[in-house]
Amino acid sequence: MKTMNAVVDVEHLIARLDIERLFSPTYGDIRELRPLRTVYKGLHLFIQPRADSTTHYSVQLRGSLAKFHNQEQHCFSFLDPYDTLKVLDDLATDLRVNLFETNLNNLEVTATVQVQDAKAIVGNALSYLGVVAKRGRMRTGLLYSDLQASQHRLKLYEPSGGLLRVEIHADKMAYFGNTQPKTLADLALPLFAEPMATKLLNAFGKVIWDCVDLEPDALPLDQGYLLAKGRNPSYWHVNKAKYNRADYSRIRKQRERERPKFDAIVQQNWTAADRPVEVERKIREQLTAYLDIMHTGKYERELNMCVERWQIAGCRKPTLH
C-alpha cells in the first residue's frame, strides 16, 4: 500500500525511530527542515518538509503489510485477518498513525497458493483484457508474468518452490469501485475486504491461457485452427472503432462462442500438475477462508478492542460497517 499524506504524530515518529535531525550548534533548536527517510520492519517512511510550511512535515508510508508483519522478511504464507489487525494495531499504537484519517493512494491485493508447477501457470499466461503478458525475471531469477490494464495490473510469479503468487496492483483506487477502501482502517473491515477479494479472483479468471508446448498440428483440424488463431492475443480483443455496428456485434458474439472452446482445448491438453481452473479454485478457497474469519464474533470482538486502543493512541473513532 501507499499513503501520500499520512496523519501521524511526526515528532513522536521521529523520536520513536531515532531519525537523525540537524540542530543549531549555538541555540540547540532545529536548524533546518530536510527530507528524512527510513525503513521500519520493511515499511518505507518518507518524511518531507511541507511546501506551505516552515515548521511541519508531510509523511508518506509505502510498503507491504505482510512484510511488516513478518519483521522485514518476505512473507508468502497465508495471513489471516488477525494478522492484518495486528499490523494496523502496531501502526496506530506504536507509530501513532491515525488509521481513520490516513487515506490510501494505491493498494496491492495478493493471494499465495500452493501449486505443484507454478512455472507452468506463469509461463502460459497469454493475455489479460486484451493485453499481452510481459515476461521477465525477478532479482531472484524467478520468472514472472506482468499484465497491465488501464487502472491496475495483474502479476503472477513463483516466490518459492511450490507456491504461486497472484497480485493485483491498483494504480487508481477507483478500480475497486464504490466500496473501495479509503483509509488504512478500512482494511480491517469486511465491507471492503469482500469486493477486493472478488476483484482478485475475477481478474485471475479473465486471464487467457496457452499451452506453449502444444502444436496445432497435433489436434483435430478445427481445434488446431482455433488454437493457432487464439494464440494471437489481439484476436480476442475486438476493436469497436474498426467495424460498423452490425459487424462489431457479429464478431464479438463469435469470439464469445469461441472463447470457451479455446479454453477447453488448453485445459484438456494441460500437461502440468495444476490446471488454471484448479488454481482458481484454490484462490477462491483461500479468499473465502479469509472472509469467513472476518464474519465471526471472535473477530468482531478483537476489532472492537483494537478500535478502543486506537482511540487512546489518538485516532478518531470510526463508524464501523
XYZ file of C-alpha atoms in Angstrom, residues 80-216:
137
model
C -5.392 -14.197 8.282
C -7.440 -11.136 9.321
C -5.956 -11.223 12.826
C -2.505 -10.675 11.279
C -3.856 -7.647 9.419
C -5.352 -6.317 12.662
C -2.032 -6.745 14.456
C -0.168 -4.764 11.791
C -2.725 -1.941 11.914
C -2.620 -2.029 15.705
C 1.169 -1.620 15.631
C 0.890 1.336 13.255
C -1.671 3.033 15.479
C -0.259 2.352 18.950
C 3.486 2.204 18.256
C 3.956 4.724 15.435
C 0.783 6.724 16.242
C -0.584 6.693 12.711
C -4.205 7.853 12.646
C -5.704 4.949 10.719
C -9.078 6.595 10.204
C -7.742 9.774 8.620
C -4.829 8.326 6.639
C -6.060 7.829 3.094
C -4.850 5.085 0.758
C -3.447 6.303 -2.554
C -2.911 2.898 -4.091
C -3.149 -0.674 -2.972
C -1.919 -4.138 -3.851
C -4.037 -7.195 -3.060
C -2.419 -10.637 -3.121
C -3.073 -14.330 -2.715
C -0.452 -17.060 -2.395
C -1.483 -20.652 -3.048
C 0.294 -23.974 -3.171
C 0.682 -25.439 -6.660
C 2.795 -28.268 -7.960
C 4.050 -26.449 -11.050
C 3.861 -22.675 -10.692
C 6.243 -22.184 -13.630
C 3.613 -23.623 -15.967
C 0.991 -21.173 -14.734
C 3.330 -18.197 -15.032
C 4.774 -19.241 -18.390
C 1.431 -19.986 -20.050
C -0.389 -16.742 -19.221
C -1.175 -15.432 -22.703
C -3.138 -12.214 -22.237
C -5.484 -10.305 -19.963
C -8.206 -7.879 -21.042
C -6.611 -7.698 -24.487
C -3.125 -7.007 -23.101
C -0.246 -9.339 -23.964
C 1.541 -10.855 -20.986
C 5.027 -9.449 -20.469
C 7.525 -11.863 -19.018
C 10.693 -11.203 -17.128
C 12.825 -12.432 -14.285
C 12.948 -11.103 -10.761
C 16.180 -10.431 -8.874
C 15.997 -13.982 -7.598
C 15.935 -15.259 -11.175
C 12.335 -16.473 -10.949
C 10.036 -15.965 -13.919
C 7.064 -13.597 -13.692
C 4.212 -12.529 -15.959
C 3.010 -8.934 -15.842
C -0.353 -7.981 -17.367
C -1.008 -4.224 -17.388
C -4.557 -2.856 -17.685
C -5.807 0.737 -17.574
C -6.236 1.200 -13.804
C -4.410 -1.853 -12.495
C -2.078 -4.674 -13.372
C -2.075 -8.379 -12.634
C 1.191 -10.098 -11.766
C 1.906 -13.814 -11.480
C 5.125 -15.346 -10.169
C 6.600 -18.164 -8.117
C 8.036 -16.676 -4.882
C 9.464 -20.026 -3.830
C 9.109 -23.668 -4.738
C 5.546 -24.963 -4.682
C 3.899 -21.530 -4.372
C 2.151 -19.222 -6.810
C 1.713 -15.542 -6.011
C -1.168 -13.630 -7.625
C -1.111 -9.847 -7.213
C -3.373 -7.013 -8.261
C -1.746 -3.577 -8.178
C -4.409 -0.866 -8.193
C -2.791 2.193 -9.761
C -6.043 4.072 -9.160
C -8.211 3.308 -6.155
C -11.300 3.823 -8.326
C -10.556 0.353 -9.680
C -12.156 -1.113 -6.542
C -15.438 0.676 -7.262
C -17.943 2.218 -4.885
C -16.817 0.081 -1.942
C -13.148 0.894 -2.333
C -11.183 1.098 0.934
C -10.368 4.749 1.517
C -8.310 4.626 4.715
C -5.895 2.255 6.417
C -8.623 1.333 8.927
C -10.881 0.158 6.101
C -8.504 -2.765 5.517
C -9.797 -4.325 8.757
C -13.482 -4.204 7.769
C -15.404 -6.992 5.948
C -17.308 -4.380 3.941
C -14.174 -3.572 1.972
C -12.406 -6.941 2.075
C -15.057 -8.815 0.106
C -15.026 -6.573 -3.009
C -11.212 -6.678 -3.057
C -11.240 -10.474 -2.852
C -13.789 -10.618 -5.664
C -11.645 -8.346 -7.831
C -8.614 -10.572 -7.369
C -10.493 -13.788 -8.129
C -12.274 -12.331 -11.167
C -9.016 -10.958 -12.547
C -7.359 -14.377 -12.420
C -10.417 -15.867 -14.139
C -10.091 -13.406 -17.045
C -6.575 -14.487 -17.979
C -6.362 -16.283 -21.333
C -4.034 -19.271 -21.071
C -1.943 -21.103 -23.633
C -0.173 -24.455 -23.831
C 3.126 -23.324 -25.295
C 4.316 -26.875 -25.993
C 1.121 -27.900 -27.764
C 1.357 -27.952 -31.579
C -1.824 -27.166 -33.536
